[in-house]
XYZ file of C-alpha atoms in Angstrom:
76
model
C -29.486 -27.772 -43.421
C -30.409 -26.158 -46.736
C -31.977 -23.020 -48.270
C -35.421 -23.062 -49.996
C -35.789 -21.454 -53.355
C -39.249 -21.795 -54.708
C -40.089 -25.481 -54.305
C -36.601 -26.816 -54.062
C -34.451 -26.997 -51.102
C -30.793 -26.542 -52.014
C -28.500 -28.885 -50.090
C -26.055 -26.793 -48.008
C -26.371 -23.210 -46.779
C -26.591 -20.265 -49.179
C -24.830 -17.103 -48.162
C -24.729 -15.414 -51.611
C -27.441 -13.409 -53.461
C -29.207 -15.184 -56.237
C -29.025 -13.987 -59.868
C -31.953 -13.766 -62.199
C -31.117 -14.783 -65.726
C -33.489 -13.917 -68.597
C -36.419 -13.193 -66.144
C -36.877 -16.935 -65.848
C -33.900 -18.759 -64.187
C -32.601 -18.272 -60.653
C -28.870 -19.097 -60.348
C -27.314 -19.465 -56.824
C -24.254 -21.056 -55.330
C -24.179 -23.222 -52.133
C -21.855 -24.250 -49.485
C -22.157 -27.831 -50.550
C -19.885 -27.104 -53.585
C -22.770 -26.695 -55.990
C -24.159 -24.133 -58.349
C -27.784 -24.371 -59.095
C -30.077 -22.943 -61.881
C -33.731 -23.197 -60.919
C -36.768 -22.381 -63.032
C -38.284 -19.308 -61.351
C -41.875 -20.241 -61.956
C -41.828 -23.651 -60.333
C -38.418 -24.127 -58.597
C -37.441 -27.203 -60.703
C -33.700 -27.638 -61.228
C -32.673 -26.700 -64.686
C -29.053 -27.644 -64.108
C -26.443 -28.145 -61.323
C -22.746 -27.840 -61.430
C -20.429 -29.170 -58.830
C -17.353 -27.216 -58.039
C -14.171 -28.117 -56.145
C -15.021 -25.740 -53.162
C -17.785 -24.004 -51.289
C -19.444 -21.158 -53.234
C -19.718 -17.972 -51.223
C -19.906 -15.399 -54.137
C -22.939 -14.202 -55.917
C -23.309 -15.079 -59.608
C -22.993 -12.374 -62.232
C -24.873 -12.435 -65.570
C -23.659 -10.296 -68.585
C -26.651 -11.133 -70.741
C -24.813 -14.094 -72.420
C -22.876 -15.877 -69.795
C -23.054 -16.625 -65.968
C -19.878 -16.127 -63.710
C -19.483 -17.361 -60.270
C -16.393 -17.956 -58.188
C -15.693 -20.816 -55.800
C -13.436 -21.538 -52.921
C -11.449 -23.919 -55.217
C -9.869 -20.765 -56.826
C -11.789 -21.106 -60.133
C -14.345 -18.918 -61.911
C -17.086 -20.869 -63.374
């Protein structure tokens, strides 16, 4: 089962809060070991990054970079 953001259903459950980047991109982590960046106005996938573990944490944006931790012990 997945979680729906806009018009896109993210594979795997999402337990973290999404992060809004530059008022246009929604970034969220998933239990299927993925980090997704979705265009906020249409839900299209801008990019996806596969991690080595489930992503429980919420992403953080400092105005320049996005940070998110994964159960594989790495910060992306």
